[in-house]
Amino acid sequence: MKSCDKLRVLFSARDLGAAEVIAEVIKSANNDSRFEVFVVAEGKALEWFLQNGLAAQGFLSQPIESSSDRERDGLLAEAEQVLKCIMPDAIISGMSGPTIGVDEALIASAGSIATYVIQDYAGWVVNGFECHAETYFVGDVEAKKITDSRYDVRTIVSGSPRYQKYSKLTPFIMRTDARHSLLKDNATTLIGFYGQSAWDIDGYWQTIDDLAEELCESELDLAIMYRPHPAESTIEREKILSRFRETGRLVILDPHDSVEMSLSVVDIVTTCFSSCGECQINLSRASSAPLGSVIYLMHHESLRDYHLVNTGVTMPLMATAGIGLVTLQRDDLRKAIKKASSLEFKNFAWELGRHVLPDHEKSVDTILSTVANDFFIRPENDVY
């Protein structure tokens, strides 16, 4: 048992998605007398923290694709050095995309240190060095069911700290203000394509090509805005932009810094299975009026297979719930765009989301209170 000293909590993030997930938790912990806060991050996550006024130390080792990569020893050695210097009581990591980096290395090196992960995408667990955190904070009951069915971990339904801040935003006003600078005609249907670090999946580029082909053939007044994933290279980005430009439609490279501003301005969010789809649905839930619709482009089998392997289900949960549309074959794309463009579906999805989606208002408090309670009641050197 610990005394009433402050908990030394180490937060970590290896990519931008993870940083955005845990940022609100870090801010709250910084103002909470129960915690002494440390933050370590790498790459885009470190840049984002510093740009947003959150102090963090850099983690120099680069992420690896496999635990058998030769760089693994350096990654683990740096993680061990971080833990030796900070000596945390607990580690809280954000978890977003694939690859193995600071989060996984800290968890593998933790020993008796309590380890927690805030799950960004339902069912997503990165085993990293053939191990995982003891406790996962998940967004809702369905995410808990999926994670419990696949892994021997403690799962706690906390809601998402990413969405907790949405109640303080004014999405519909954000949308109105931003569209004027992008479109000459507000009646134009603006489709957003949200990229992913998924170029190793055959169906990813094929899906982009299918979307471009539909833009060429559609009789609707359409424009396309592309938001690259931070991990997409300059060459990959240019390949996507070039393909979209071939359609003859207005093509916009997303100029917005925040994903929330980006999502608020589009009429249709298209993605394979990026968390941006769920972000848009939760942003719309917080809006005073419907925003856009979401289409998950899952009509290539390789994408469904990848999703199944990594999350335990073939479809994003928002598609299963009917709040988002999904394409299961190429011919679905035209019908999906037409349906997603309709005010009828936008109203339906907005009302359904407000009815079935969980309340995220207490997410940060649930996470920090759980960690604090574990700390004061948990015997030292005891691992769940």
CSV table of C-alpha atoms in Angstrom, one decimal:
chain,number,residue,atom,x,y,z
A,1,MET,CA,0.0,0.0,0.0
A,2,LYS,CA,1.1,3.5,-0.8
A,3,SER,CA,1.0,6.5,1.5
A,4,CYS,CA,-1.0,9.6,0.6
A,5,ASP,CA,1.9,10.9,-1.5
A,6,LYS,CA,1.1,12.0,-5.0
A,7,LEU,CA,0.9,9.4,-7.7
A,8,ARG,CA,3.7,9.7,-10.2
A,9,VAL,CA,1.9,9.1,-13.4
A,10,LEU,CA,3.6,8.8,-16.8
A,11,PHE,CA,1.5,9.6,-19.9
A,12,SER,CA,2.7,8.4,-23.3
A,13,ALA,CA,1.7,8.8,-26.9
A,14,ARG,CA,3.4,7.6,-30.1
A,15,ASP,CA,1.1,9.1,-32.7
A,16,LEU,CA,-1.2,12.1,-33.2
A,17,GLY,CA,-4.4,10.1,-32.5
A,18,ALA,CA,-3.1,8.9,-29.2
A,19,ALA,CA,-2.0,12.4,-28.2
A,20,GLU,CA,-5.5,13.8,-28.9
A,21,VAL,CA,-7.1,11.0,-26.9
A,22,ILE,CA,-5.1,11.6,-23.7
A,23,ALA,CA,-4.7,15.3,-23.9
A,24,GLU,CA,-7.7,16.2,-21.8
A,25,VAL,CA,-6.7,13.6,-19.2
A,26,ILE,CA,-3.2,15.2,-19.0
A,27,LYS,CA,-4.7,18.7,-18.6
A,28,SER,CA,-7.0,17.5,-15.8
A,29,ALA,CA,-4.3,15.6,-14.0
A,30,ASN,CA,-2.0,18.6,-14.1
A,31,ASN,CA,-4.6,20.4,-12.0
A,32,ASP,CA,-5.3,17.5,-9.7
A,33,SER,CA,-3.5,17.4,-6.3
A,34,ARG,CA,-3.5,13.6,-6.4
A,35,PHE,CA,-1.1,13.4,-9.3
A,36,GLU,CA,2.4,14.3,-10.3
A,37,VAL,CA,2.4,14.3,-14.1
A,38,PHE,CA,5.1,13.3,-16.6
A,39,VAL,CA,4.6,13.1,-20.4
A,40,VAL,CA,6.8,11.3,-23.0
A,41,ALA,CA,5.9,11.3,-26.7
A,42,GLU,CA,7.5,10.8,-30.1
A,43,GLY,CA,7.1,12.2,-33.6
A,44,LYS,CA,3.8,14.0,-34.4
A,45,ALA,CA,2.5,13.3,-30.9
A,46,LEU,CA,5.4,15.3,-29.4
A,47,GLU,CA,4.9,18.1,-31.8
A,48,TRP,CA,1.2,18.3,-31.1
A,49,PHE,CA,1.7,18.4,-27.3
A,50,LEU,CA,4.2,21.2,-27.5
A,51,GLN,CA,2.1,23.2,-30.0
A,52,ASN,CA,-0.8,22.9,-27.6
A,53,GLY,CA,1.0,24.0,-24.5
A,54,LEU,CA,1.5,20.6,-22.9
A,55,ALA,CA,5.1,19.9,-21.6
A,56,ALA,CA,6.5,16.6,-22.8
A,57,GLN,CA,9.9,15.0,-23.2
A,58,GLY,CA,10.8,13.4,-26.5
A,59,PHE,CA,11.3,9.7,-27.1
A,60,LEU,CA,14.0,9.3,-29.7
A,61,SER,CA,13.7,5.7,-30.8
A,62,GLN,CA,11.6,5.3,-34.0
A,63,PRO,CA,8.5,3.1,-34.1
A,64,ILE,CA,8.9,-0.4,-35.6
A,65,GLU,CA,6.6,-2.6,-37.6
A,66,SER,CA,7.3,-5.9,-35.8
A,67,SER,CA,8.6,-6.9,-32.4
A,68,SER,CA,11.2,-8.9,-34.2
A,69,ASP,CA,12.7,-5.9,-35.9
A,70,ARG,CA,16.4,-5.3,-35.1
A,71,GLU,CA,15.6,-1.9,-33.7
A,72,ARG,CA,13.6,-3.4,-30.9
A,73,ASP,CA,16.5,-3.6,-28.4
A,74,GLY,CA,17.1,0.2,-28.7
A,75,LEU,CA,13.4,0.9,-28.3
A,76,LEU,CA,13.2,-1.2,-25.1
A,77,ALA,CA,16.4,0.2,-23.7
A,78,GLU,CA,15.2,3.8,-24.1
A,79,ALA,CA,11.9,2.8,-22.4
A,80,GLU,CA,13.7,1.3,-19.5
A,81,GLN,CA,15.8,4.4,-19.1
A,82,VAL,CA,12.7,6.6,-19.1
A,83,LEU,CA,11.2,4.4,-16.3
A,84,LYS,CA,14.4,4.4,-14.4
A,85,CYS,CA,14.6,8.3,-14.4
A,86,ILE,CA,10.9,9.0,-13.7
A,87,MET,CA,10.1,6.0,-11.5
A,88,PRO,CA,6.3,6.2,-12.1
A,89,ASP,CA,3.6,4.5,-10.1
A,90,ALA,CA,1.4,4.2,-13.2
A,91,ILE,CA,1.7,4.5,-17.0
A,92,ILE,CA,-1.3,5.8,-19.0
A,93,SER,CA,-1.0,5.5,-22.8
A,94,GLY,CA,-3.1,6.6,-25.6
A,95,MET,CA,-3.5,3.9,-28.3
A,96,SER,CA,-4.5,4.7,-31.8
A,97,GLY,CA,-2.9,3.3,-35.0
A,98,PRO,CA,-0.7,0.3,-35.7
A,99,THR,CA,3.1,0.0,-35.3
A,100,ILE,CA,5.1,-0.4,-32.1
A,101,GLY,CA,6.6,2.5,-30.3
A,102,VAL,CA,7.0,4.3,-27.0
A,103,ASP,CA,3.6,3.1,-25.6
A,104,GLU,CA,4.3,-0.6,-26.3
A,105,ALA,CA,7.9,-0.4,-25.1
A,106,LEU,CA,6.9,1.2,-21.8
A,107,ILE,CA,4.2,-1.4,-21.2
A,108,ALA,CA,6.7,-4.2,-22.0
A,109,SER,CA,9.3,-2.7,-19.6
A,110,ALA,CA,6.8,-1.8,-16.8
A,111,GLY,CA,7.3,-4.8,-14.5
A,112,SER,CA,5.2,-4.1,-11.4
A,113,ILE,CA,4.2,-0.6,-12.5
A,114,ALA,CA,0.4,-0.3,-13.1
A,115,THR,CA,-0.3,0.1,-16.8
A,116,TYR,CA,-3.4,1.6,-18.5
A,117,VAL,CA,-4.4,2.3,-22.0
A,118,ILE,CA,-7.1,4.6,-23.3
A,119,GLN,CA,-8.6,2.8,-26.4
A,120,ASP,CA,-9.2,5.1,-29.3
A,121,TYR,CA,-10.9,2.6,-31.6
A,122,ALA,CA,-13.3,-0.1,-30.4
A,123,GLY,CA,-11.6,-3.4,-30.0
A,124,TRP,CA,-8.1,-2.2,-30.9
A,125,VAL,CA,-5.4,-3.7,-28.8
A,126,VAL,CA,-1.7,-3.6,-29.9
A,127,ASN,CA,0.1,-6.5,-28.4
A,128,GLY,CA,3.5,-4.9,-29.2
A,129,PHE,CA,6.1,-7.0,-27.5
A,130,GLU,CA,3.7,-9.9,-27.0
A,131,CYS,CA,2.2,-8.2,-24.0
A,132,HIS,CA,-0.4,-5.6,-23.3
A,133,ALA,CA,-1.6,-3.2,-20.6
A,134,GLU,CA,-3.5,-4.5,-17.6
A,135,THR,CA,-6.4,-2.1,-17.9
A,136,TYR,CA,-8.2,-0.7,-20.9
A,137,PHE,CA,-10.5,2.3,-20.8
A,138,VAL,CA,-13.0,1.9,-23.6
A,139,GLY,CA,-15.7,4.1,-25.1
A,140,ASP,CA,-18.8,2.1,-24.6
A,141,VAL,CA,-20.4,-1.3,-23.7
A,142,GLU,CA,-19.9,-2.7,-27.2
A,143,ALA,CA,-16.2,-1.8,-27.2
A,144,LYS,CA,-16.0,-3.6,-23.8
A,145,LYS,CA,-17.7,-6.7,-25.2
A,146,ILE,CA,-15.3,-6.9,-28.1
A,147,THR,CA,-12.2,-6.3,-26.1
A,148,ASP,CA,-13.2,-8.7,-23.4
A,149,SER,CA,-13.9,-11.4,-25.9
A,150,ARG,CA,-10.3,-11.2,-27.3
A,151,TYR,CA,-8.0,-10.4,-24.5
A,152,ASP,CA,-7.5,-11.2,-20.8
A,153,VAL,CA,-7.5,-7.5,-19.6
A,154,ARG,CA,-9.6,-5.5,-17.3
A,155,THR,CA,-11.9,-3.2,-19.3
A,156,ILE,CA,-13.7,-0.1,-17.9
A,157,VAL,CA,-16.3,1.8,-19.8
A,158,SER,CA,-15.2,5.4,-19.4
A,159,GLY,CA,-16.4,7.1,-22.5
A,160,SER,CA,-13.9,8.9,-24.6
A,161,PRO,CA,-11.9,11.9,-23.3
A,162,ARG,CA,-11.6,13.0,-26.9
A,163,TYR,CA,-15.4,13.5,-27.1
A,164,GLN,CA,-15.8,15.0,-23.7
A,165,LYS,CA,-14.6,18.4,-25.0
A,166,TYR,CA,-17.2,18.3,-27.8
A,167,SER,CA,-19.9,19.6,-25.5
A,168,LYS,CA,-18.0,22.9,-25.3
A,169,LEU,CA,-17.9,23.3,-29.1
A,170,THR,CA,-20.4,24.9,-31.4
A,171,PRO,CA,-20.1,22.6,-34.4
A,172,PHE,CA,-22.9,24.0,-36.5
A,173,ILE,CA,-21.5,27.6,-36.2
A,174,MET,CA,-18.1,26.3,-37.0
A,175,ARG,CA,-19.5,24.7,-40.1
A,176,THR,CA,-21.3,27.8,-41.3
A,177,ASP,CA,-18.2,30.0,-40.8
A,178,ALA,CA,-15.7,27.7,-42.5
A,179,ARG,CA,-17.7,26.7,-45.6
A,180,HIS,CA,-17.7,30.3,-47.0
A,181,SER,CA,-14.0,30.2,-47.5
A,182,LEU,CA,-14.0,26.8,-49.3
A,183,LEU,CA,-17.0,26.8,-51.6
A,184,LYS,CA,-18.5,29.3,-54.0
A,185,ASP,CA,-21.8,27.5,-53.9
A,186,ASN,CA,-23.0,26.3,-50.5
A,187,ALA,CA,-25.3,23.8,-52.3
A,188,THR,CA,-22.3,21.8,-53.5
A,189,THR,CA,-22.0,18.5,-51.6
A,190,LEU,CA,-18.5,18.5,-50.1
A,191,ILE,CA,-17.2,15.0,-49.6
A,192,GLY,CA,-14.3,14.6,-47.2
A,193,PHE,CA,-11.9,11.7,-47.7
A,194,TYR,CA,-9.9,10.9,-44.5
A,195,GLY,CA,-6.7,9.1,-45.2
A,196,GLN,CA,-5.1,6.3,-43.1
A,197,SER,CA,-1.8,4.6,-42.7
A,198,ALA,CA,-3.1,1.7,-44.7
A,199,TRP,CA,-1.1,1.6,-47.9
A,200,ASP,CA,0.1,-2.0,-47.1
A,201,ILE,CA,-3.5,-3.1,-47.5
A,202,ASP,CA,-4.3,-3.9,-51.1
A,203,GLY,CA,-7.9,-2.6,-50.9
A,204,TYR,CA,-6.9,0.9,-49.6
A,205,TRP,CA,-5.7,2.3,-53.0
A,206,GLN,CA,-8.4,0.4,-54.8
A,207,THR,CA,-11.0,2.1,-52.6
A,208,ILE,CA,-9.5,5.6,-53.3
A,209,ASP,CA,-9.6,4.8,-57.1
A,210,ASP,CA,-13.3,3.6,-56.7
A,211,LEU,CA,-14.2,6.8,-55.0
A,212,ALA,CA,-12.5,8.9,-57.7
A,213,GLU,CA,-14.3,6.9,-60.4
A,214,GLU,CA,-17.7,7.6,-58.7
A,215,LEU,CA,-16.8,11.3,-58.5
A,216,CYS,CA,-16.4,11.2,-62.3
A,217,GLU,CA,-19.6,9.4,-63.0
A,218,SER,CA,-22.0,11.0,-60.4
A,219,GLU,CA,-24.6,13.4,-61.6
A,220,LEU,CA,-24.6,15.2,-58.2
A,221,ASP,CA,-22.8,18.5,-57.7
A,222,LEU,CA,-19.8,17.2,-55.7
A,223,ALA,CA,-16.4,18.5,-54.5
A,224,ILE,CA,-13.8,16.5,-52.6
A,225,MET,CA,-11.6,17.5,-49.6
A,226,TYR,CA,-8.7,15.2,-48.7
A,227,ARG,CA,-7.3,15.2,-45.2
A,228,PRO,CA,-4.1,13.1,-45.2
A,229,HIS,CA,-3.1,10.9,-42.3
A,230,PRO,CA,0.0,12.2,-40.5
A,231,ALA,CA,1.8,9.0,-41.5
A,232,GLU,CA,1.0,9.2,-45.2
A,233,SER,CA,4.1,10.3,-47.1
A,234,THR,CA,4.4,13.2,-49.5
A,235,ILE,CA,4.4,10.8,-52.4
A,236,GLU,CA,1.3,9.0,-51.1
A,237,ARG,CA,-0.5,12.3,-50.6
A,238,GLU,CA,0.3,13.5,-54.1
A,239,LYS,CA,-0.9,10.2,-55.6
A,240,ILE,CA,-4.3,10.6,-53.9
A,241,LEU,CA,-4.6,14.3,-54.9
A,242,SER,CA,-3.6,13.6,-58.4
A,243,ARG,CA,-6.2,10.8,-58.7
A,244,PHE,CA,-8.9,13.1,-57.4
A,245,ARG,CA,-7.9,15.9,-59.7
A,246,GLU,CA,-8.4,13.6,-62.6
A,247,THR,CA,-12.1,13.6,-61.9
A,248,GLY,CA,-12.6,17.2,-62.9
A,249,ARG,CA,-14.2,18.1,-59.6
A,250,LEU,CA,-13.0,20.8,-57.2
A,251,VAL,CA,-10.3,19.2,-55.1
A,252,ILE,CA,-9.3,20.8,-51.7
A,253,LEU,CA,-6.4,19.8,-49.6
A,254,ASP,CA,-7.8,20.1,-46.1
A,255,PRO,CA,-6.5,23.5,-44.7
A,256,HIS,CA,-7.8,23.0,-41.2
A,257,ASP,CA,-5.5,22.3,-38.2
A,258,SER,CA,-8.1,20.7,-36.0
A,259,VAL,CA,-9.9,17.6,-37.1
A,260,GLU,CA,-13.1,18.9,-35.5
A,261,MET,CA,-13.2,22.0,-37.8
A,262,SER,CA,-12.5,19.7,-40.8
A,263,LEU,CA,-15.3,17.3,-39.9
A,264,SER,CA,-17.8,20.1,-39.3
A,265,VAL,CA,-17.3,21.6,-42.8
A,266,VAL,CA,-17.9,18.5,-44.9
A,267,ASP,CA,-21.3,17.0,-45.9
A,268,ILE,CA,-20.1,13.5,-46.2
A,269,VAL,CA,-17.2,11.9,-44.3
A,270,THR,CA,-15.7,9.0,-46.3
A,271,THR,CA,-13.0,6.7,-44.9
A,272,CYS,CA,-12.2,3.0,-44.7
A,273,PHE,CA,-12.2,2.7,-40.9
A,274,SER,CA,-10.5,5.8,-39.6
A,275,SER,CA,-11.6,7.0,-36.1
A,276,CYS,CA,-12.5,10.3,-37.9
A,277,GLY,CA,-15.9,8.6,-38.8
A,278,GLU,CA,-16.7,8.1,-35.1
A,279,CYS,CA,-15.4,11.6,-34.3
A,280,GLN,CA,-17.8,13.1,-36.9
A,281,ILE,CA,-20.8,11.2,-35.5
A,282,ASN,CA,-20.0,12.3,-31.9
A,283,LEU,CA,-19.4,15.9,-33.1
A,284,SER,CA,-22.8,15.9,-34.9
A,285,ARG,CA,-24.3,14.5,-31.6
A,286,ALA,CA,-23.0,17.6,-29.9
A,287,SER,CA,-24.3,19.9,-32.6
A,288,SER,CA,-27.6,21.9,-32.4
A,289,ALA,CA,-28.4,20.6,-35.9
A,290,PRO,CA,-27.2,17.7,-38.1
A,291,LEU,CA,-23.8,18.1,-39.6
A,292,GLY,CA,-22.7,15.6,-42.3
A,293,SER,CA,-23.1,11.8,-42.8
A,294,VAL,CA,-20.5,9.1,-42.6
A,295,ILE,CA,-19.7,6.4,-45.2
A,296,TYR,CA,-17.3,3.6,-44.3
A,297,LEU,CA,-15.7,2.3,-47.5
A,298,MET,CA,-15.4,-1.4,-46.8
A,299,HIS,CA,-16.2,-3.0,-50.1
A,300,HIS,CA,-12.8,-4.6,-50.5
A,301,GLU,CA,-12.4,-7.9,-48.7
A,302,SER,CA,-8.8,-7.1,-47.7
A,303,LEU,CA,-10.0,-4.1,-45.6
A,304,ARG,CA,-12.7,-6.2,-43.8
A,305,ASP,CA,-10.1,-8.9,-43.1
A,306,TYR,CA,-7.7,-6.4,-41.7
A,307,HIS,CA,-10.4,-4.8,-39.5
A,308,LEU,CA,-11.4,-8.3,-38.2
A,309,VAL,CA,-7.9,-9.3,-37.3
A,310,ASN,CA,-7.2,-6.0,-35.4
A,311,THR,CA,-10.5,-5.4,-33.8
A,312,GLY,CA,-12.4,-8.7,-33.7
A,313,VAL,CA,-15.3,-7.5,-35.9
A,314,THR,CA,-15.5,-6.9,-39.7
A,315,MET,CA,-17.3,-3.5,-39.5
A,316,PRO,CA,-16.8,-0.3,-37.6
A,317,LEU,CA,-19.4,-0.2,-34.7
A,318,MET,CA,-21.0,3.0,-36.1
A,319,ALA,CA,-21.8,1.2,-39.3
A,320,THR,CA,-23.2,-1.8,-37.4
A,321,ALA,CA,-25.4,0.6,-35.3
A,322,GLY,CA,-26.7,2.2,-38.5
A,323,ILE,CA,-25.5,5.7,-37.6
A,324,GLY,CA,-23.0,5.4,-40.4
A,325,LEU,CA,-23.4,3.9,-43.9
A,326,VAL,CA,-21.1,1.2,-45.2
A,327,THR,CA,-20.3,-0.1,-48.7
A,328,LEU,CA,-19.9,-3.9,-49.0
A,329,GLN,CA,-19.5,-3.9,-52.8
A,330,ARG,CA,-18.5,-1.4,-55.4
A,331,ASP,CA,-22.0,-0.8,-56.6
A,332,ASP,CA,-23.0,0.4,-53.1
A,333,LEU,CA,-21.0,3.5,-53.5
A,334,ARG,CA,-23.3,5.5,-55.7
A,335,LYS,CA,-26.4,4.6,-53.6
A,336,ALA,CA,-24.5,5.5,-50.4
A,337,ILE,CA,-23.4,8.9,-51.6
A,338,LYS,CA,-26.9,9.7,-52.7
A,339,LYS,CA,-28.4,8.6,-49.4
A,340,ALA,CA,-25.7,10.3,-47.3
A,341,SER,CA,-26.4,13.6,-49.2
A,342,SER,CA,-30.1,13.6,-48.2
A,343,LEU,CA,-31.4,15.7,-45.4
A,344,GLU,CA,-33.6,12.8,-44.4
A,345,PHE,CA,-30.6,10.5,-43.6
A,346,LYS,CA,-28.7,13.3,-42.0
A,347,ASN,CA,-31.6,13.9,-39.6
A,348,PHE,CA,-32.0,10.2,-39.0
A,349,ALA,CA,-28.4,9.7,-38.1
A,350,TRP,CA,-28.3,12.8,-35.9
A,351,GLU,CA,-31.4,11.7,-34.0
A,352,LEU,CA,-30.2,8.1,-33.7
A,353,GLY,CA,-26.7,9.2,-32.5
A,354,ARG,CA,-28.2,11.4,-29.8
A,355,HIS,CA,-30.4,8.5,-28.7
A,356,VAL,CA,-27.9,5.6,-28.6
A,357,LEU,CA,-24.4,7.1,-28.2
A,358,PRO,CA,-23.0,7.2,-24.6
A,359,ASP,CA,-22.4,10.4,-22.7
A,360,HIS,CA,-18.7,11.2,-22.5
A,361,GLU,CA,-19.1,14.0,-19.9
A,362,LYS,CA,-17.4,12.0,-17.1
A,363,SER,CA,-14.8,10.3,-19.1
A,364,VAL,CA,-11.7,12.1,-17.7
A,365,ASP,CA,-13.0,11.8,-14.2
A,366,THR,CA,-13.7,8.1,-14.5
A,367,ILE,CA,-10.1,7.5,-15.8
A,368,LEU,CA,-8.3,9.5,-13.2
A,369,SER,CA,-10.5,8.3,-10.3
A,370,THR,CA,-10.0,4.7,-11.3
A,371,VAL,CA,-6.2,5.1,-11.4
A,372,ALA,CA,-6.2,6.9,-8.0
A,373,ASN,CA,-8.4,4.3,-6.4
A,374,ASP,CA,-6.2,1.5,-7.7
A,375,PHE,CA,-3.2,3.3,-6.4
A,376,PHE,CA,-4.4,3.6,-2.8
A,377,ILE,CA,-6.0,0.1,-2.5
A,378,ARG,CA,-3.6,-1.9,-4.7
A,379,PRO,CA,-0.7,-3.7,-2.9
A,380,GLU,CA,2.7,-2.9,-4.3
A,381,ASN,CA,4.2,-5.3,-6.8
A,382,ASP,CA,0.7,-6.9,-7.4
A,383,VAL,CA,-0.2,-7.3,-11.0
A,384,TYR,CA,-3.7,-7.9,-12.3
